[in-house]
PDB file of C-alpha atoms in Angstrom:
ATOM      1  CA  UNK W 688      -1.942  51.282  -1.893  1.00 90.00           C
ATOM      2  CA  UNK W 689      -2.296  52.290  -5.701  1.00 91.00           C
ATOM      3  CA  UNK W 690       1.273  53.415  -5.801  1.00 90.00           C
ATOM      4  CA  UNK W 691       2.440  49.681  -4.375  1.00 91.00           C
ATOM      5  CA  UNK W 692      -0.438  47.819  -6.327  1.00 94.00           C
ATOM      6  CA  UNK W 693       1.023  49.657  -9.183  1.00 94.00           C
ATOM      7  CA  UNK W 694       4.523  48.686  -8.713  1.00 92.00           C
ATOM      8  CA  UNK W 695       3.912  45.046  -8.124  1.00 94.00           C
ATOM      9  CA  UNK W 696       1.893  44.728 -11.729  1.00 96.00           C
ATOM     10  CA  UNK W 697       4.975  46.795 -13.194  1.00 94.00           C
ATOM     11  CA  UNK W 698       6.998  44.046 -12.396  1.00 95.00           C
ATOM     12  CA  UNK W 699       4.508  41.299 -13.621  1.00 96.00           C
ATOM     13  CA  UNK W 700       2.264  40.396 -10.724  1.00 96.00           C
ATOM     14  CA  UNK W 701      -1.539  39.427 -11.146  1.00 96.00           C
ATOM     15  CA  UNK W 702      -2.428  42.439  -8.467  1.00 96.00           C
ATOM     16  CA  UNK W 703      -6.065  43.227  -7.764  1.00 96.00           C
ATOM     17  CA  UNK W 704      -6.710  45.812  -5.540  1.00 95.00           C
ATOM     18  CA  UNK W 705     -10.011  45.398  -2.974  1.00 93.00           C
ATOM     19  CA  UNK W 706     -11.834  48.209  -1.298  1.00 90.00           C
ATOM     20  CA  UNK W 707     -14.472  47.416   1.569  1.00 90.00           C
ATOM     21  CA  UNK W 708     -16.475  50.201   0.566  1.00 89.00           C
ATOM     22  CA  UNK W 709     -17.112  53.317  -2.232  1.00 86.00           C
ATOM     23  CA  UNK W 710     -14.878  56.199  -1.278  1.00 83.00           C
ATOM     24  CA  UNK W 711     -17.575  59.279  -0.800  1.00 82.00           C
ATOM     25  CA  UNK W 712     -15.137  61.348  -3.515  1.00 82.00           C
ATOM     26  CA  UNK W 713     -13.495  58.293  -5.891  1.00 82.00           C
ATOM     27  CA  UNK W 714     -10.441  59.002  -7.621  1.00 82.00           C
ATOM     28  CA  UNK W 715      -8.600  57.901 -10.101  1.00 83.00           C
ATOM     29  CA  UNK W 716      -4.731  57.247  -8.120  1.00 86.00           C
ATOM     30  CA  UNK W 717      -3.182  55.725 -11.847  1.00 88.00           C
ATOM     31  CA  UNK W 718      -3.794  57.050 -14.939  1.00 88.00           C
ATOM     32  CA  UNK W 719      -3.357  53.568 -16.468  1.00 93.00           C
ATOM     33  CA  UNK W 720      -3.814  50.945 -13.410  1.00 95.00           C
ATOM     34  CA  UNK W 721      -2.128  47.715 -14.261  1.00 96.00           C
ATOM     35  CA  UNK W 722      -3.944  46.723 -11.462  1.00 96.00           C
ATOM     36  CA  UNK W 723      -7.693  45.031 -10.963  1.00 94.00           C
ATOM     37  CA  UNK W 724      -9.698  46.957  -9.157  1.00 92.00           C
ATOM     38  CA  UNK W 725     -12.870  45.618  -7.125  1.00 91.00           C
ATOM     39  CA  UNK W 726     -15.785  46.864  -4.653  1.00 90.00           C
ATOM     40  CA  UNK W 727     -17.006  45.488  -1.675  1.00 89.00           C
ATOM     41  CA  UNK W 728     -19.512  47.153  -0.650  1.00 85.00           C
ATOM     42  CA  UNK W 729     -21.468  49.604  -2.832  1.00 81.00           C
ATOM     43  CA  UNK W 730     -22.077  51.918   0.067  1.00 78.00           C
ATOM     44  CA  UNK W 731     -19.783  54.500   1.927  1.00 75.00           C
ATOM     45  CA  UNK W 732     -17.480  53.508   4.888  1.00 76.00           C
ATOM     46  CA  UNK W 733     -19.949  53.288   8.123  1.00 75.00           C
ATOM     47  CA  UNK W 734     -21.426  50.796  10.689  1.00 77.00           C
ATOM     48  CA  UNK W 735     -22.222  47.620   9.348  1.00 79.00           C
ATOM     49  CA  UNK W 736     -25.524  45.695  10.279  1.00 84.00           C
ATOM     50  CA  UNK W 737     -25.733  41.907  10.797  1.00 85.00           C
ATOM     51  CA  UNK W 738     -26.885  41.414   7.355  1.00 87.00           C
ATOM     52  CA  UNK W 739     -24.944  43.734   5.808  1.00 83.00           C
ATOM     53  CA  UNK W 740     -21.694  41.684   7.246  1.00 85.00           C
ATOM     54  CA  UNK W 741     -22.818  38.741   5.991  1.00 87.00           C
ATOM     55  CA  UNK W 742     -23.311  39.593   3.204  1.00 89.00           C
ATOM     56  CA  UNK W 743     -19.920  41.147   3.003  1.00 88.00           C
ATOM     57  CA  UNK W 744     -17.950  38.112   3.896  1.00 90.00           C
ATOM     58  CA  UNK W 745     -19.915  35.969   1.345  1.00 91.00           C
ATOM     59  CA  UNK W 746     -18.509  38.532  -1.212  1.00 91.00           C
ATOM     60  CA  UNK W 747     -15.386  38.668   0.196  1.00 92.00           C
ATOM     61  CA  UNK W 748     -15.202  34.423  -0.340  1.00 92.00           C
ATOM     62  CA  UNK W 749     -16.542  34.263  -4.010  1.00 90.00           C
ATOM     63  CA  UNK W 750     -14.098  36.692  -4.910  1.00 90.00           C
ATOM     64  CA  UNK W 751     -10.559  35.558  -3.013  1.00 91.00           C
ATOM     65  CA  UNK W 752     -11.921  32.066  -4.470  1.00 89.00           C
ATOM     66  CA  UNK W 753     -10.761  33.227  -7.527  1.00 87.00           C
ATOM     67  CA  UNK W 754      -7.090  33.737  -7.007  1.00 91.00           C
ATOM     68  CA  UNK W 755      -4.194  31.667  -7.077  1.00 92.00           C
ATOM     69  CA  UNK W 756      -2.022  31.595  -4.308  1.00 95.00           C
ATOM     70  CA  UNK W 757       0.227  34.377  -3.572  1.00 95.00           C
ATOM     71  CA  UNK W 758      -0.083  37.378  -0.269  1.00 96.00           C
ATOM     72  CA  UNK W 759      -2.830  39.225   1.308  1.00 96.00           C
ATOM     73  CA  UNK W 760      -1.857  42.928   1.695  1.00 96.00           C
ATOM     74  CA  UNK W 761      -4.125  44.278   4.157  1.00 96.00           C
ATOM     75  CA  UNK W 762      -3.372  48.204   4.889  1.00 94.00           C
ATOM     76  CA  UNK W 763      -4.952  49.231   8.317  1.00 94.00           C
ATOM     77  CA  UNK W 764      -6.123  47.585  11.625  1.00 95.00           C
ATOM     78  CA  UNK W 765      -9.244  47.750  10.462  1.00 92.00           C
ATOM     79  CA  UNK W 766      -8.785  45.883   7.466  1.00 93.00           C
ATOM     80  CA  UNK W 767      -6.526  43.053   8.862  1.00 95.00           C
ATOM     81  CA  UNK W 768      -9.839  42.734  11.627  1.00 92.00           C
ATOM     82  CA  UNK W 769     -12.613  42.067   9.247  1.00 90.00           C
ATOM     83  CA  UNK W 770     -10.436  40.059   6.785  1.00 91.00           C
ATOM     84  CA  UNK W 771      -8.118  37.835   8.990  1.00 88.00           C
ATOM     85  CA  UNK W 772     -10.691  35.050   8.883  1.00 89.00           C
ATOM     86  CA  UNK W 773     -11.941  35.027   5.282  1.00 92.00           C
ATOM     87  CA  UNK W 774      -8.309  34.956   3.613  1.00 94.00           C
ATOM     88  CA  UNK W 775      -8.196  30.987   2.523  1.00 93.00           C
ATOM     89  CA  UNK W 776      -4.361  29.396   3.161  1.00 93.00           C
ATOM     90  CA  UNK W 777      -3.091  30.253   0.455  1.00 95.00           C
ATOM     91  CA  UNK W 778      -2.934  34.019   0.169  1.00 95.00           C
ATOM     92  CA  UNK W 779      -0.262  34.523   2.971  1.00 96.00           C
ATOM     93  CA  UNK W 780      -1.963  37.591   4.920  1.00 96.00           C
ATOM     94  CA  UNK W 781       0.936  40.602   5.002  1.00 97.00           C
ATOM     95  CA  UNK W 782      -0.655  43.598   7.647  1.00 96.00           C
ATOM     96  CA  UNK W 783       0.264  47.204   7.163  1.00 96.00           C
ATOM     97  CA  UNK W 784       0.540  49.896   9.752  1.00 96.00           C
ATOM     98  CA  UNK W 785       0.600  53.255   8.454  1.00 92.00           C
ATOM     99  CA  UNK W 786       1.377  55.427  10.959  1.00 91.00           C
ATOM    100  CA  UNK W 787       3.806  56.045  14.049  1.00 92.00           C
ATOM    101  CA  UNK W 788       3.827  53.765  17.163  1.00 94.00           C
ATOM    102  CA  UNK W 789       2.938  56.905  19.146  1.00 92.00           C
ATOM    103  CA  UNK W 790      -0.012  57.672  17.285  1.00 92.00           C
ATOM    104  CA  UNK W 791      -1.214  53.919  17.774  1.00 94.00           C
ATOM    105  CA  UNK W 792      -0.914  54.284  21.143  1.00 91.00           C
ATOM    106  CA  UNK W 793      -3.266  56.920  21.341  1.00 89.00           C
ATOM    107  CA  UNK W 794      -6.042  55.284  19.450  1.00 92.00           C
ATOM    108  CA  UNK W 795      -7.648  51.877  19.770  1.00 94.00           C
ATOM    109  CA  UNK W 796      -4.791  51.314  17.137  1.00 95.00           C
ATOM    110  CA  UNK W 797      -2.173  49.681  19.456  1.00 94.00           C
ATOM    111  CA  UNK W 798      -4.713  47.378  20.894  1.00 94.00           C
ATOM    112  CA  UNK W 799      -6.092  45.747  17.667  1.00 95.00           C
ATOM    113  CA  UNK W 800      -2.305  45.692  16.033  1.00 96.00           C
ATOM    114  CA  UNK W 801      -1.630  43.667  19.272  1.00 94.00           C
ATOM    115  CA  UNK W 802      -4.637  41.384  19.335  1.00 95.00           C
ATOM    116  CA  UNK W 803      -4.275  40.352  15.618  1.00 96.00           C
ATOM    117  CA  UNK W 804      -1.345  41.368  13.949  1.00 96.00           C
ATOM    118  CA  UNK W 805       1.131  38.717  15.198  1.00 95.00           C
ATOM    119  CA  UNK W 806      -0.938  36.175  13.906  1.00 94.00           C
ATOM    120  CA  UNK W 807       0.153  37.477  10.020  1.00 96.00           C
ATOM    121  CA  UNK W 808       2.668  36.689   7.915  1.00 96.00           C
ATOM    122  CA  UNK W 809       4.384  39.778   8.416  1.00 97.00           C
ATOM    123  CA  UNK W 810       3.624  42.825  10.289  1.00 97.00           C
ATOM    124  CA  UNK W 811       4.883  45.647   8.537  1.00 97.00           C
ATOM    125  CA  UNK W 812       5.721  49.461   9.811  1.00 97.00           C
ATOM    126  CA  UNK W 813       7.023  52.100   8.379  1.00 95.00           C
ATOM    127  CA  UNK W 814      10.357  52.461  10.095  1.00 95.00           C
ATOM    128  CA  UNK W 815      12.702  50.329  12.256  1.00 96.00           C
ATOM    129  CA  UNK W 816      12.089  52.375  15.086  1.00 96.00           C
ATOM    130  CA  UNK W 817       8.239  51.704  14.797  1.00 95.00           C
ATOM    131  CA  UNK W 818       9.227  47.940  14.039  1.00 96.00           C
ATOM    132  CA  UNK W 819      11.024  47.526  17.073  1.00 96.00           C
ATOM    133  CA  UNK W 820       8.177  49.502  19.030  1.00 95.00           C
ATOM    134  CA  UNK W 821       5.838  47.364  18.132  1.00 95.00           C
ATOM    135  CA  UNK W 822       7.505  44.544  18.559  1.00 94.00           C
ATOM    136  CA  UNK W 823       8.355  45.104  22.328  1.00 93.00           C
ATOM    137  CA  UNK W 824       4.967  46.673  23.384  1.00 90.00           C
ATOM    138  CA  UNK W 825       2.895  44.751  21.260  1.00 87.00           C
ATOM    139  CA  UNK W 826       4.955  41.597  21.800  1.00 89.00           C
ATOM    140  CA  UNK W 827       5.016  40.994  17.913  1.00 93.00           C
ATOM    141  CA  UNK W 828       7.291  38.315  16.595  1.00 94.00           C
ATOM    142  CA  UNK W 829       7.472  39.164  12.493  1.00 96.00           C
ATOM    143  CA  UNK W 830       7.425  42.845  12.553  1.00 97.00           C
ATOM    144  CA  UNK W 831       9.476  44.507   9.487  1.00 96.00           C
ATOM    145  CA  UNK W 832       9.856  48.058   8.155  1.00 96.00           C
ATOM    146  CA  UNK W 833       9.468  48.896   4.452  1.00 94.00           C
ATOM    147  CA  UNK W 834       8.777  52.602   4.063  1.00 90.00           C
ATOM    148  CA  UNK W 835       6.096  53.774   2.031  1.00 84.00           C
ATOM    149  CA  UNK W 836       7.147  53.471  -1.978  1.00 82.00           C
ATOM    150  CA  UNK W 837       7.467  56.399  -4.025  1.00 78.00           C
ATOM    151  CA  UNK W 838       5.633  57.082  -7.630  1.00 76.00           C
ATOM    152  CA  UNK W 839       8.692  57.779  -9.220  1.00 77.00           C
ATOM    153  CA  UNK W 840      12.391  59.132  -8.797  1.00 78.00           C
ATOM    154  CA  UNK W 841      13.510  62.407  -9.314  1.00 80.00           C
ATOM    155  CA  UNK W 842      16.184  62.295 -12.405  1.00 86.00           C
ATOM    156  CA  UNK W 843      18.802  64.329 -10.193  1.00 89.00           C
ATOM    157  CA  UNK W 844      18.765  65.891  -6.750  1.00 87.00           C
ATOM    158  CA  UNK W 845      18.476  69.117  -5.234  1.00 83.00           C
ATOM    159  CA  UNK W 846      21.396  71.275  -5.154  1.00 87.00           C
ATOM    160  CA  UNK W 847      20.011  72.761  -1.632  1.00 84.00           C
ATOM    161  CA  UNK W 848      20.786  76.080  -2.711  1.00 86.00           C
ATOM    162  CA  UNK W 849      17.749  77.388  -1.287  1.00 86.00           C
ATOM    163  CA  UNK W 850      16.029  77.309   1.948  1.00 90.00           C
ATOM    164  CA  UNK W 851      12.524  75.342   1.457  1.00 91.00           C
ATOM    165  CA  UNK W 852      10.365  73.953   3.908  1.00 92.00           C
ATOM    166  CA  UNK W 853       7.914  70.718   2.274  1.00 93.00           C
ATOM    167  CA  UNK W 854       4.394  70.161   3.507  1.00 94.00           C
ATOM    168  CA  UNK W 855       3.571  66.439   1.637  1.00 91.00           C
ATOM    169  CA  UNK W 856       0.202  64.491   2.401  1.00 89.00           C
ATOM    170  CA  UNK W 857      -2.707  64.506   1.170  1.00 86.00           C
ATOM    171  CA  UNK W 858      -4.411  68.307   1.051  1.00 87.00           C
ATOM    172  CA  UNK W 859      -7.316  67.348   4.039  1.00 85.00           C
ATOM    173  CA  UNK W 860      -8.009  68.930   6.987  1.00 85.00           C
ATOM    174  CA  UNK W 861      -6.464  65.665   8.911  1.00 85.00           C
ATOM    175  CA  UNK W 862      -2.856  66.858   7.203  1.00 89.00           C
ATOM    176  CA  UNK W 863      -3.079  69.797   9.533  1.00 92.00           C
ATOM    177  CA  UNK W 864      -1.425  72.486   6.592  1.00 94.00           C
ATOM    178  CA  UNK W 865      -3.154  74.815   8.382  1.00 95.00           C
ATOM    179  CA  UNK W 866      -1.015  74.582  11.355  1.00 95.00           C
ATOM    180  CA  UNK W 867       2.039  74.017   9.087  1.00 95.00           C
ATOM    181  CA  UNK W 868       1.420  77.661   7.814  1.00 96.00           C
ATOM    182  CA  UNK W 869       0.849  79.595  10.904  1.00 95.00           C
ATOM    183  CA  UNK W 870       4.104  78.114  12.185  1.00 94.00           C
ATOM    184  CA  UNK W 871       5.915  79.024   8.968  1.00 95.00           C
ATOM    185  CA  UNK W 872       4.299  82.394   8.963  1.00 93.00           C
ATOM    186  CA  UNK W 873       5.791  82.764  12.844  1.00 92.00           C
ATOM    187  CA  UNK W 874       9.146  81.577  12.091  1.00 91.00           C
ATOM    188  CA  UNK W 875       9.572  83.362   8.852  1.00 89.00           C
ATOM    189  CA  UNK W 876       9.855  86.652  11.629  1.00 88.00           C
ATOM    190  CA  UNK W 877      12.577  85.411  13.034  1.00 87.00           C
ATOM    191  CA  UNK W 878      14.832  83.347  10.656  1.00 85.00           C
ATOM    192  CA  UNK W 879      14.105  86.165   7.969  1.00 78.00           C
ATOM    193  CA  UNK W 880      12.462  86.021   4.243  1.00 81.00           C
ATOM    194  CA  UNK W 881      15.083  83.986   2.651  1.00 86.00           C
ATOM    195  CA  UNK W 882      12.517  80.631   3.397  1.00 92.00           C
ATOM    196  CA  UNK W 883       9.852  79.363   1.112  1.00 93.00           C
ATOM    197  CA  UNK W 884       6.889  77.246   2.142  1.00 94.00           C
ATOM    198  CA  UNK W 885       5.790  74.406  -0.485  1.00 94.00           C
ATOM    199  CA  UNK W 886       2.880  72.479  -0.302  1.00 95.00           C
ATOM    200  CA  UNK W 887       2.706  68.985  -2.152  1.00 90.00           C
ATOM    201  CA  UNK W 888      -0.992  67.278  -2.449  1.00 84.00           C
TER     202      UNK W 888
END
């Protein structure tokens, strides 16, 4: 989200960047954001009550009140759930999916892409395969695939000259590593030591 948000005001878009709720651990994604940045809710990521909801949405309003027309980016399920109704007309709502088809359609994922997704702008995945998943199973008529953006570009490329296994994500429990490095650790005794192992938070 910061890397995109980041991007956008790069190329001279008014880009303000909305989060529901206080991350337990905030952190600083840009150095320099060229980006707004606003809070929600002042409280970490949990169940809502009635009033707490309310109160939410009337936020939500005042705030998108403010802006001139242009998209909605809304990043998760989630999101696109508790927004879809307060976005006024003329922020064209754009919904993210993050992960794979086949991890949606283990979760409650698949169902809530389905039920609200096709009613967006633009449902966006992260590859054509995914795009075309969705679009058959979830019977979604403006699904697209732009992968996730990068930072930056490396200035030249590798020269492969060495045999290197990545690990990228972020460095949580979720990511798994753990189970990246056994399975190194076990293949490294039969492929040999000429392999490296590189872990990228």
């Amino acid at each position: 989200t910061h890397t995109l948000a980041q991007g956008l005001a790069g190329r001279g878009y008014d880009v303000h960047v909305l989060g529901l709720h206080r991350a337990a651990r905030p952190f600083r994604y840009v150095e320099q954001p060229g980006y707004r940045r606003h809070v929600i809710n002042r409280f970490p990521m949990g169940r809502l009550s009635w009033t707490a909801a309310h109160r939410e949405r009337h936020r939500l309003r005042g705030m998108l009140r403010g802006l001139g027309p242009g998209f909605a980016v809304l990043s998760s399920p989630g999101v696109v759930s508790r927004l879809k109704d307060v976005i006024p007309r003329r922020l064209l709502p754009i919904g993210q999916y993050h992960g794979s088809y086949e991890h949606a359609r283990g979760s409650w994922h698949l169902r809530s892409v389905g039920r609200d997704y096709g009613r967006l702008e633009k449902a966006v995945f992260l590859s054509e395969e995914d795009a075309w998943s969705f679009s058959e199973h979830a019977l979604l008529p403006n699904a697209c695939a732009i992968p996730n953006p990068l930072p930056g570009w490396p200035s030249r490329t590798s020269p492969l000259t060495r045999h290197r296994v990545l690990g990228v994500g972020r460095l949580e429990g979720v990511k798994r590593f753990d189970r990246l490095i056994t399975a190194f650790a076990e293949a490294r005794r039969t492929v040999g030591d000429g392999w490296e192992l590189h872990l990228i938070g």
